[in-house]
Short mmCIF file of C-alpha atoms in Angstrom, two decimals:
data_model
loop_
_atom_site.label_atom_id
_atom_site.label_comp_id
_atom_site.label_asym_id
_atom_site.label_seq_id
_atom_site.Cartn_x
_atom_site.Cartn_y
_atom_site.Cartn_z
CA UNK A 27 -35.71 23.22 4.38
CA UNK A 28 -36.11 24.10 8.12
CA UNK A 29 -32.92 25.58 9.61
CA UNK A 30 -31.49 23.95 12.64
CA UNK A 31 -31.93 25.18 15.79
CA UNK A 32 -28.52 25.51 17.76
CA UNK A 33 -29.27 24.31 21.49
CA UNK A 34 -26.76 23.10 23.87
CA UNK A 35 -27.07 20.31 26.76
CA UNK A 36 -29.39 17.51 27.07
CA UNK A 37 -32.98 17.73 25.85
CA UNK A 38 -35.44 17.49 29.72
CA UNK A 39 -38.63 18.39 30.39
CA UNK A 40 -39.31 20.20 33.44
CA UNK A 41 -40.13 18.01 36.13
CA UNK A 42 -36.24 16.14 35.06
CA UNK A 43 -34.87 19.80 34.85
CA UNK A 44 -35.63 21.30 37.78
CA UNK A 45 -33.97 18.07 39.41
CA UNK A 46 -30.48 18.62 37.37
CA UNK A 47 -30.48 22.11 39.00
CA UNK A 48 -30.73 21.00 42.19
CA UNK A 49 -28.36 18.39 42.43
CA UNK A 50 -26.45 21.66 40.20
CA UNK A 51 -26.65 24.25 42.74
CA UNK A 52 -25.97 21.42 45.77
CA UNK A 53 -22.55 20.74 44.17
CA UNK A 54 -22.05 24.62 43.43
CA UNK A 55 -22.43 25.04 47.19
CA UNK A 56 -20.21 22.52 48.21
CA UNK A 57 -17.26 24.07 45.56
CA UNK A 58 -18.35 27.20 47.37
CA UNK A 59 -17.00 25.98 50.79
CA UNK A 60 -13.94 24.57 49.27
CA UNK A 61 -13.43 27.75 47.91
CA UNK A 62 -13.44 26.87 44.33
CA UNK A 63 -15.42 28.74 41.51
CA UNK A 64 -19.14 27.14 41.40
CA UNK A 65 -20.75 26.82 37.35
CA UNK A 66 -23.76 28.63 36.59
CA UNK A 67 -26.98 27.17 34.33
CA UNK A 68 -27.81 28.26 31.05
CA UNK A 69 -31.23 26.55 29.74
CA UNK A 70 -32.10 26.64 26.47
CA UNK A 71 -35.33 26.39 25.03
CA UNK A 72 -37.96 27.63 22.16
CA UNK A 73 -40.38 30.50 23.09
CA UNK A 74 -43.32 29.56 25.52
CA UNK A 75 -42.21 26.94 27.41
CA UNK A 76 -42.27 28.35 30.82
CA UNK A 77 -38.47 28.18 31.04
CA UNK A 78 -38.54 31.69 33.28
CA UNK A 79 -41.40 30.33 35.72
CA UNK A 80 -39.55 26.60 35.94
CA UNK A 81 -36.77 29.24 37.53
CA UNK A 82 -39.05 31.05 39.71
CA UNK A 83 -41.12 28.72 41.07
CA UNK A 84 -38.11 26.62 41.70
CA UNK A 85 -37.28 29.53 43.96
CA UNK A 86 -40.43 30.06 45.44
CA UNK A 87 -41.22 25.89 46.72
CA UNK A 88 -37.82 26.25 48.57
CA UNK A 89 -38.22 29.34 50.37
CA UNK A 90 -35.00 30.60 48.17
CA UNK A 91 -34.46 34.49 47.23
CA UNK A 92 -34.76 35.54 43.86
CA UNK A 93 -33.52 38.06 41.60
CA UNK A 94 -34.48 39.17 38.27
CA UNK A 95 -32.94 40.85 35.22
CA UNK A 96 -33.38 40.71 31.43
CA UNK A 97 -30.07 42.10 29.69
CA UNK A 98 -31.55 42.68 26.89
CA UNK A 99 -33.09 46.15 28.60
CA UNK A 100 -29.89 47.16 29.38
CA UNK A 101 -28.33 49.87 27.16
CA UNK A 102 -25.31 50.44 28.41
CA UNK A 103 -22.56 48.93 30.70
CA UNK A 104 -23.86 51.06 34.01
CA UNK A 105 -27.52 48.90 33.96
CA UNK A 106 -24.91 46.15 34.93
CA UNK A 107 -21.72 47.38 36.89
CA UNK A 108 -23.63 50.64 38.26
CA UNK A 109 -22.65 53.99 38.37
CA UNK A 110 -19.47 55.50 38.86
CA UNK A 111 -19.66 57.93 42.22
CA UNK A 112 -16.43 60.14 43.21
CA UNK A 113 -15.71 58.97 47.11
CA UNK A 114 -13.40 61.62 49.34
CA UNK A 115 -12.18 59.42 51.97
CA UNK A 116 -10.89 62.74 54.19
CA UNK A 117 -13.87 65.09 53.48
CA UNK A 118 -11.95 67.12 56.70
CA UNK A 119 -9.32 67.93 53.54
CA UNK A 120 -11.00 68.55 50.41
CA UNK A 121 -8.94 68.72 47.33
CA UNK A 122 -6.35 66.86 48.79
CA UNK A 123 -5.75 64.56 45.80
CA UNK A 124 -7.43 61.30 47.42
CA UNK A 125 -10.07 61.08 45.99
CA UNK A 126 -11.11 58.22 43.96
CA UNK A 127 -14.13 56.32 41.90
CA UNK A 128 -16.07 54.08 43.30
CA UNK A 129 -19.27 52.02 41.94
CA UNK A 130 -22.61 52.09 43.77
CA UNK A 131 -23.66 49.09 42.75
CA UNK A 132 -27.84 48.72 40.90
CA UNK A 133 -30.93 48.40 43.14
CA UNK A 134 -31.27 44.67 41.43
CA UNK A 135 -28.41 42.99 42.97
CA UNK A 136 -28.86 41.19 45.75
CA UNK A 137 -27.63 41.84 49.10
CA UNK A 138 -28.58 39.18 51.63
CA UNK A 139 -27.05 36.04 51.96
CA UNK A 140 -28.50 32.92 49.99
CA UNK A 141 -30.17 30.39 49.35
CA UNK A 142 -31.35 32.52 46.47
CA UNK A 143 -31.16 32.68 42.41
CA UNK A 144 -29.96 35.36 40.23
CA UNK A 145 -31.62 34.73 36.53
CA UNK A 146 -30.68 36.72 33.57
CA UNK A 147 -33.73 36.18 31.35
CA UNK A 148 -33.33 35.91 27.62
CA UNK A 149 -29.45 36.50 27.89
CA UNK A 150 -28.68 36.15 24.48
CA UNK A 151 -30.86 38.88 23.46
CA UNK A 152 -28.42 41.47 25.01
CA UNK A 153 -26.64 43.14 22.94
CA UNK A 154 -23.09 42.00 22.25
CA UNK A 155 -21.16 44.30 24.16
CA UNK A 156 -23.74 43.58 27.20
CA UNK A 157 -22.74 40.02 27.05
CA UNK A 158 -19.31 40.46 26.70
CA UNK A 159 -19.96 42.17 30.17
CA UNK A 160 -21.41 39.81 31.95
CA UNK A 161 -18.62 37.33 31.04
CA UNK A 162 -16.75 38.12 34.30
CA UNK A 163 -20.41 37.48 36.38
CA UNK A 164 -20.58 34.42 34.82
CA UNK A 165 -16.95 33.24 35.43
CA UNK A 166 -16.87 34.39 39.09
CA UNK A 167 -19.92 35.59 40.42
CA UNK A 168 -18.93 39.16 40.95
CA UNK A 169 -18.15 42.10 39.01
CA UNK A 170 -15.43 44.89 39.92
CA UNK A 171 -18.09 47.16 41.41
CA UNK A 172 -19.84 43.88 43.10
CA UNK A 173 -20.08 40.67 44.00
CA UNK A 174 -23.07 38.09 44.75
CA UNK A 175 -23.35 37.10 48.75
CA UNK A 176 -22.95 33.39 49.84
CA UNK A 177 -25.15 30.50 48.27
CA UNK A 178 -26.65 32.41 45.48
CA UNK A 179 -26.72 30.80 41.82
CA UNK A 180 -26.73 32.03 38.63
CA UNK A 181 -29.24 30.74 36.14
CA UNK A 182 -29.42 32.21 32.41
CA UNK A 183 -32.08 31.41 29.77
CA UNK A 184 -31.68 31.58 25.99
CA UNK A 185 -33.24 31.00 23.11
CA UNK A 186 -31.87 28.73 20.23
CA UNK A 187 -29.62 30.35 17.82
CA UNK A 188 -30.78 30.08 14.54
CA UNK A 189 -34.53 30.01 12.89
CA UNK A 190 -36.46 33.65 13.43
CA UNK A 191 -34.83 34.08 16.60
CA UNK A 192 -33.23 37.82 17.17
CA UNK A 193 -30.11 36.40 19.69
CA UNK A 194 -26.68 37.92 19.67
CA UNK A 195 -24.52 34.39 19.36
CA UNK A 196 -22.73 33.37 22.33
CA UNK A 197 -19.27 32.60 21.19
CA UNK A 198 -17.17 29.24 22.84
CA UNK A 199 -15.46 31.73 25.83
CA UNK A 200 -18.62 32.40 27.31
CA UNK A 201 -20.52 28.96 26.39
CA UNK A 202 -17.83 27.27 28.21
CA UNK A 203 -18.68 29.54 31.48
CA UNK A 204 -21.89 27.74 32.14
CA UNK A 205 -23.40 23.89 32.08
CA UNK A 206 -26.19 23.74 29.24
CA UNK A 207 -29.54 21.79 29.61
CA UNK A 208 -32.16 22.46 26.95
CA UNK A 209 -35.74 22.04 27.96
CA UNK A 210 -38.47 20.44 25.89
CA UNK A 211 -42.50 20.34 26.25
CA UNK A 212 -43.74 17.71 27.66
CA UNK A 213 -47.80 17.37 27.62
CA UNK A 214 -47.91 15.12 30.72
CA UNK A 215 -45.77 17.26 33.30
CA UNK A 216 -47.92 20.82 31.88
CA UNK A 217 -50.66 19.12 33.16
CA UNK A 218 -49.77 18.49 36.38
CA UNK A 219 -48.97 21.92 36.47
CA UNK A 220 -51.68 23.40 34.99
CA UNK A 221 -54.43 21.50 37.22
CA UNK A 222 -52.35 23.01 39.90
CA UNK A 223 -52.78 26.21 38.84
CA UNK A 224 -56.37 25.91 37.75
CA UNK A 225 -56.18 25.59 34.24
CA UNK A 226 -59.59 24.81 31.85
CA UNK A 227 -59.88 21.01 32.52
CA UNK A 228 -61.32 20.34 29.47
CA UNK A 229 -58.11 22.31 27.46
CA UNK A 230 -55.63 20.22 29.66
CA UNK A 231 -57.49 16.83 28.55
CA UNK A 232 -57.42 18.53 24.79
CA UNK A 233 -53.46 19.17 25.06
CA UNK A 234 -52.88 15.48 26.97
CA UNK A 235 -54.80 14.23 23.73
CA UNK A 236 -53.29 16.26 20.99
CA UNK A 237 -50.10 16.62 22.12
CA UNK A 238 -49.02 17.48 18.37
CA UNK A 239 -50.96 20.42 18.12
CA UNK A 240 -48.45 22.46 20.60
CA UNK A 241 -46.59 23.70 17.61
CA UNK A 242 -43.56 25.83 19.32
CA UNK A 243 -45.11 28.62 17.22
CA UNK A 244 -47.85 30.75 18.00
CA UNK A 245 -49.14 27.70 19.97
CA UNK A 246 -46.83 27.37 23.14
CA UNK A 247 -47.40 25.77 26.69
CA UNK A 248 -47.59 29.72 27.31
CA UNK A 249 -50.57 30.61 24.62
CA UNK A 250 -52.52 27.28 25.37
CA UNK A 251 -52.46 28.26 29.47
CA UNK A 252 -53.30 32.13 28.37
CA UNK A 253 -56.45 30.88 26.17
CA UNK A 254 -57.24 28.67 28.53
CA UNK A 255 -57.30 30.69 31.17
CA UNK A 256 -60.23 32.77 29.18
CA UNK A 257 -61.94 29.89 28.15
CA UNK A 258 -62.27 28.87 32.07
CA UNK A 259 -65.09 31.49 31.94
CA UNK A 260 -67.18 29.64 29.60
CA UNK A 261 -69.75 27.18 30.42
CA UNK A 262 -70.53 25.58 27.66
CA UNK A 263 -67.66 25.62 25.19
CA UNK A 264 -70.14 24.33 22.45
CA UNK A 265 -72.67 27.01 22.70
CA UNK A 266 -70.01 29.98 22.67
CA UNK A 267 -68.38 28.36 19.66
CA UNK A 268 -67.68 31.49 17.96
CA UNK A 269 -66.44 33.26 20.90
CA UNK A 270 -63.95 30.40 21.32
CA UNK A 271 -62.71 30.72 17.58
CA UNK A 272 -61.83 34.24 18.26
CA UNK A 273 -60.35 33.91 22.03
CA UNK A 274 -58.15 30.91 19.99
CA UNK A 275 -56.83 32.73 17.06
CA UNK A 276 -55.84 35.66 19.42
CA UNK A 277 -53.61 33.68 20.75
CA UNK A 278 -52.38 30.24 18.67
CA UNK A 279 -52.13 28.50 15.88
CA UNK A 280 -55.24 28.69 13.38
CA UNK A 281 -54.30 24.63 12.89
CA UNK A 282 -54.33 24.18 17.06
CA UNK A 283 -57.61 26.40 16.63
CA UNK A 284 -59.40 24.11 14.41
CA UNK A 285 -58.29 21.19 16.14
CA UNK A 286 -60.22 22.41 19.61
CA UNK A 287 -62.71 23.73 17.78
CA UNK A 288 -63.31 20.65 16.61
CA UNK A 289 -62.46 18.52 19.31
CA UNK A 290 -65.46 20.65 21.36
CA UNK A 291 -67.75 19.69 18.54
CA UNK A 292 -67.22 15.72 18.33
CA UNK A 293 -67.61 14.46 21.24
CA UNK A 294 -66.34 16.53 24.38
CA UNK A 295 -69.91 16.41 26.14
CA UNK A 296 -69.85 12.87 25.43
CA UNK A 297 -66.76 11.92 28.02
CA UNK A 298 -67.58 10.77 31.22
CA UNK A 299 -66.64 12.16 34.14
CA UNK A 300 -64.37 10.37 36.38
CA UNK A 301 -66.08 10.49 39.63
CA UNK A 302 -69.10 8.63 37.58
CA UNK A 303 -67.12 6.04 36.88
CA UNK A 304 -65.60 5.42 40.01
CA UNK A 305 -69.05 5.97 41.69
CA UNK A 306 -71.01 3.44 39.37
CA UNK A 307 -73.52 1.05 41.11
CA UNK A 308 -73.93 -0.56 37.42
CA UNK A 309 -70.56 -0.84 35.54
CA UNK A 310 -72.33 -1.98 32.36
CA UNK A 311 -73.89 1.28 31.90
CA UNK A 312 -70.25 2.61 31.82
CA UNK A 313 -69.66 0.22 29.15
CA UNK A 314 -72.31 1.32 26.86
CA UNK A 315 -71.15 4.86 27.16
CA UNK A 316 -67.73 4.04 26.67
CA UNK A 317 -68.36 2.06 23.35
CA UNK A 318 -70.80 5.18 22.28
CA UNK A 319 -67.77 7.48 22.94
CA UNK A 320 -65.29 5.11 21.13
CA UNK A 321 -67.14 4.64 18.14
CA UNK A 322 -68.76 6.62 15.74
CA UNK A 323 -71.72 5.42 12.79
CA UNK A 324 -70.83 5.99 9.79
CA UNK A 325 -72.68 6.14 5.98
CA UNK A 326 -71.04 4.38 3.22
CA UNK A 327 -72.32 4.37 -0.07
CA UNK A 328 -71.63 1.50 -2.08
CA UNK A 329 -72.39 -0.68 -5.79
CA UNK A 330 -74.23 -4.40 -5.37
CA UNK A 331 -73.25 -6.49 -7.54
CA UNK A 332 -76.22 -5.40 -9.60
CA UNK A 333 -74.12 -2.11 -10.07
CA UNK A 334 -77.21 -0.25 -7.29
CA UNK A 335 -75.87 2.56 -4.97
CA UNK A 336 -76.77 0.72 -1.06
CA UNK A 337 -75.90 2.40 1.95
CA UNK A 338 -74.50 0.46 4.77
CA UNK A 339 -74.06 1.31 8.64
CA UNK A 340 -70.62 1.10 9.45
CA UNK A 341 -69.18 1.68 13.18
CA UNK A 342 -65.60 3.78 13.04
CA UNK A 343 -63.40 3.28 16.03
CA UNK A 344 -62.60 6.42 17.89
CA UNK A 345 -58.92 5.87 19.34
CA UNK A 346 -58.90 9.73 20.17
CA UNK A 347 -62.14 10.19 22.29
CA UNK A 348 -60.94 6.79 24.23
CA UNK A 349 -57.53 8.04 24.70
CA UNK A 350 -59.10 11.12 26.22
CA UNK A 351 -61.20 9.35 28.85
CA UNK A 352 -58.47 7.65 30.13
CA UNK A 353 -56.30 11.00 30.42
CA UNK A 354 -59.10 12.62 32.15
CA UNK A 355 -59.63 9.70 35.04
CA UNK A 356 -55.22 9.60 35.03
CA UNK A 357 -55.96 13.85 35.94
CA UNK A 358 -58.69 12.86 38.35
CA UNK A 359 -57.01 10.26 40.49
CA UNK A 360 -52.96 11.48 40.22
CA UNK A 361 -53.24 15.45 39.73
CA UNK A 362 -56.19 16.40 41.41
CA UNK A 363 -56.03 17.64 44.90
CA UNK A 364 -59.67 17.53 45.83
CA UNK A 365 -59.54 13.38 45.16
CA UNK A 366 -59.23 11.26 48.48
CA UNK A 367 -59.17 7.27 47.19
CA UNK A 368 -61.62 5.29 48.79
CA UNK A 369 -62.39 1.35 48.95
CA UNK A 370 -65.71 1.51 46.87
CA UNK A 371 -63.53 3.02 44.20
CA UNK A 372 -61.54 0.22 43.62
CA UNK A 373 -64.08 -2.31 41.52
CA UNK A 374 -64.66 0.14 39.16
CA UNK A 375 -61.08 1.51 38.67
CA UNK A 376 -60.52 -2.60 37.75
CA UNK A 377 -63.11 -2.36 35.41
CA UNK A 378 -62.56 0.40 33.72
CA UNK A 379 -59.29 -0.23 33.33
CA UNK A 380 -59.60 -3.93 31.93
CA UNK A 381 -62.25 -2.97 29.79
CA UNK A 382 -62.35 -4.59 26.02
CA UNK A 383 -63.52 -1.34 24.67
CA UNK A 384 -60.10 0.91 25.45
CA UNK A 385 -57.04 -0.88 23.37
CA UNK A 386 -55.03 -2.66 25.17
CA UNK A 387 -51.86 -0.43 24.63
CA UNK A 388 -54.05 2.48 25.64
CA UNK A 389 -55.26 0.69 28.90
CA UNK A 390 -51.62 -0.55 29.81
CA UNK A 391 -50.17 2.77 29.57
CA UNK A 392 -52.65 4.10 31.44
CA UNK A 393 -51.94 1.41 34.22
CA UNK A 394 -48.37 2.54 34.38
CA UNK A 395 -49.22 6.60 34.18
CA UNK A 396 -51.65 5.73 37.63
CA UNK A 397 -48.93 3.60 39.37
CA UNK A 398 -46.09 6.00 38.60
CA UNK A 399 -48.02 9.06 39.75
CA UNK A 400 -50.00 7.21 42.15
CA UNK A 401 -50.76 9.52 45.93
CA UNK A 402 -53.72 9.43 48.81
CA UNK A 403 -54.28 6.12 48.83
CA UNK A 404 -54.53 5.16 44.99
CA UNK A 405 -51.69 2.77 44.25
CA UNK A 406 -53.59 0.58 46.83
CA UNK A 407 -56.87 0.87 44.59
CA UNK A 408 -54.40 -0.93 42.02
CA UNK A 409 -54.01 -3.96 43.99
CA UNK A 410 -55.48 -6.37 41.91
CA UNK A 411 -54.21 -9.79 40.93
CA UNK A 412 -56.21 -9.60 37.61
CA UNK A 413 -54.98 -6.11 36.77
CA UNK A 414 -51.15 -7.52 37.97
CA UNK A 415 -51.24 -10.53 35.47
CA UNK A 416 -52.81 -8.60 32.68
CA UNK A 417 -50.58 -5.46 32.34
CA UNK A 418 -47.10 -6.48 34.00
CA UNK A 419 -46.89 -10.73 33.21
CA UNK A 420 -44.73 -10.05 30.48
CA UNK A 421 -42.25 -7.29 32.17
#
């Protein structure tokens, strides 16, 4: 039986998360003022999901300072008060008896005035008597030998107690010092991020197709952007097969393997490319390549009534390789920066996206994942009566 994983907070993906934290760190500031304590942030979350660069670039778009530490370095309590220093305040009269300790406080902590985000990384893989230090930080921002400037926020991360995790448990006096939000993959908002950041195309329309194979194992949103980002180097994925199997099984799952191994065999050089579609002077064509991608001939062997083996033809539907077309033209109009919409775009879009071939819960979600993400002049490519009645008359 699998063990439970002990998370705290609502389950959000990232897009929804980094939203909580700043309506979070808005209200923190405003407590600030008013001179009451502001809360910090834990977020929980399995390995790999990017929960450390959802912090940081959070930073980063806003201009914000950041600070970093990972507690779980730390071996004793001077990596987080600093070190004790003897201070004469009348050097003029040494060994008068004035002299006291003071604390200069680490290089990490931060000095200038906020905006700006202190994380502790991976807090509950300090050791105990770590945490139990920072227990003070985390109630009110300071320690004895320092104390965070103005409109800074603290953010931990953790992962879930329980499972093969090494954590220290967080008992209920220093849960109750922070808000909890647990964060959760979602294939759709890594790849927005990962065209962004110019992840392998053809491993973000793998991932936005097999969203099961991201396992939370050795296959993470971390591993699959990591083997992607080697297989971005190859031209032709199905000619450097075996180089692919062993750049994959370096880094995930030997299930996720097999799954893009296979997924480069059947039928990857068979998708069309967006900008073909869109660009079509003959839409049929499009439809004959769409109903080669979406099915497949099969063989099967079968008795006559005479009791004689005969072979028939049979076409398979291919729910996968459709799905995929439509996830690649949702990355080409919504996620890619290079597209600019334009007029002679729009009979096609229409087509494609009322065409019989592509199911017609496959096509309607589609419809919704353009108009929600929808920018440069797409929504307006949309604006069809026949599109309107056939995916939102019954809403």
């Amino acid at each position: 039986m699998t063990q439970q994983l002990l998370q705290y907070g609502a389950k959000k993906n990232p897009a929804e998360l980094s939203e909580i934290l700043a309506y979070i760190f808005e209200r923190n500031n405003d407590l600030s003022k008013q001179g009451k304590r502001p809360t910090p942030v834990c977020i929980w979350g399995t390995h790999g999901l990017g929960k450390t660069e959802l912090v940081h670039d959070f930073a980063t778009s806003r201009g914000w300072k950041f600070a970093y530490i990972a507690p779980a370095q730390f071996e004793e309590m001077g990596d987080l008060h600093g070190m004790p220093m003897e201070y004469d305040p009348t050097p003029e009269a040494p060994n008068s008896g004035d002299e006291v300790t003071i604390y200069y406080a680490p290089d990490w902590v931060p000095t200038d005035e906020g905006p700006g985000i202190l994380l502790l990384d991976d807090l509950n893989r300090a050791d105990d008597r770590i945490l139990r230090g920072c227990m003070q930080l985390l109630q009110n921002f300071e320690l004895k030998s320092w104390k965070l400037p103005d409109k800074w926020q603290i953010v931990a991360t953790a992962n879930p107690e329980g499972g093969d995790y090494s954590v220290t448990p967080m008992d209920d006096a220093m849960i109750t010092r922070m808000m909890h939000v647990t964060m959760v993959f979602d294939p759709k908002v890594w790849a927005k991020w990962a065209m962004k950041n110019g992840v392998d195309e053809r491993g973000i329309d793998f991932v936005l197709t097999y969203p099961e194979t991201v396992t939370n194992k050795r296959t993470t949103p971390r591993t699959l952007t990591q083997f992607f980002q080697q297989t971005n180097g190859i031209g032709n994925l199905q000619e450097s097969e075996e180089l692919v199997r062993v750049l994959g099984e370096s880094a995930l799952d030997n299930s996720t393997v097999t799954a893009f191994i296979s997924y480069i065999r059947d039928g990857l050089q068979k998708l069309i490319e967006p900008a073909d579609i869109l660009n079509a002077e003959d839409f049929e064509t499009i439809n004959q390549r769409l109903d080669e991608i979406g099915h497949d001939e099969q063989t099967v062997t079968k008795k006559d009534e005479d009791g004689n083996l005969v072979e028939t033809k049979i076409k398979k539907r291919r729910v996968d390789r459709l799905n995929a077309q439509g996830y690649r033209m949702l990355r080409h109009l919504c996620w890619d920066d290079r597209y600019q919409a334009e007029p002679a775009h729009k009979d096609n879009l229409v087509a494609f996206l009322k065409c019989p071939i592509i199911p017609s819960d496959l096509r309607t979600a589609l419809y919704m994942d353009i108009s929600r993400e929808a920018r440069n002049g797409v929504l307006e490519l949309l604006q069809d009566e026949s599109l309107a009645k056939e995916f939102l008359g019954n809403i």
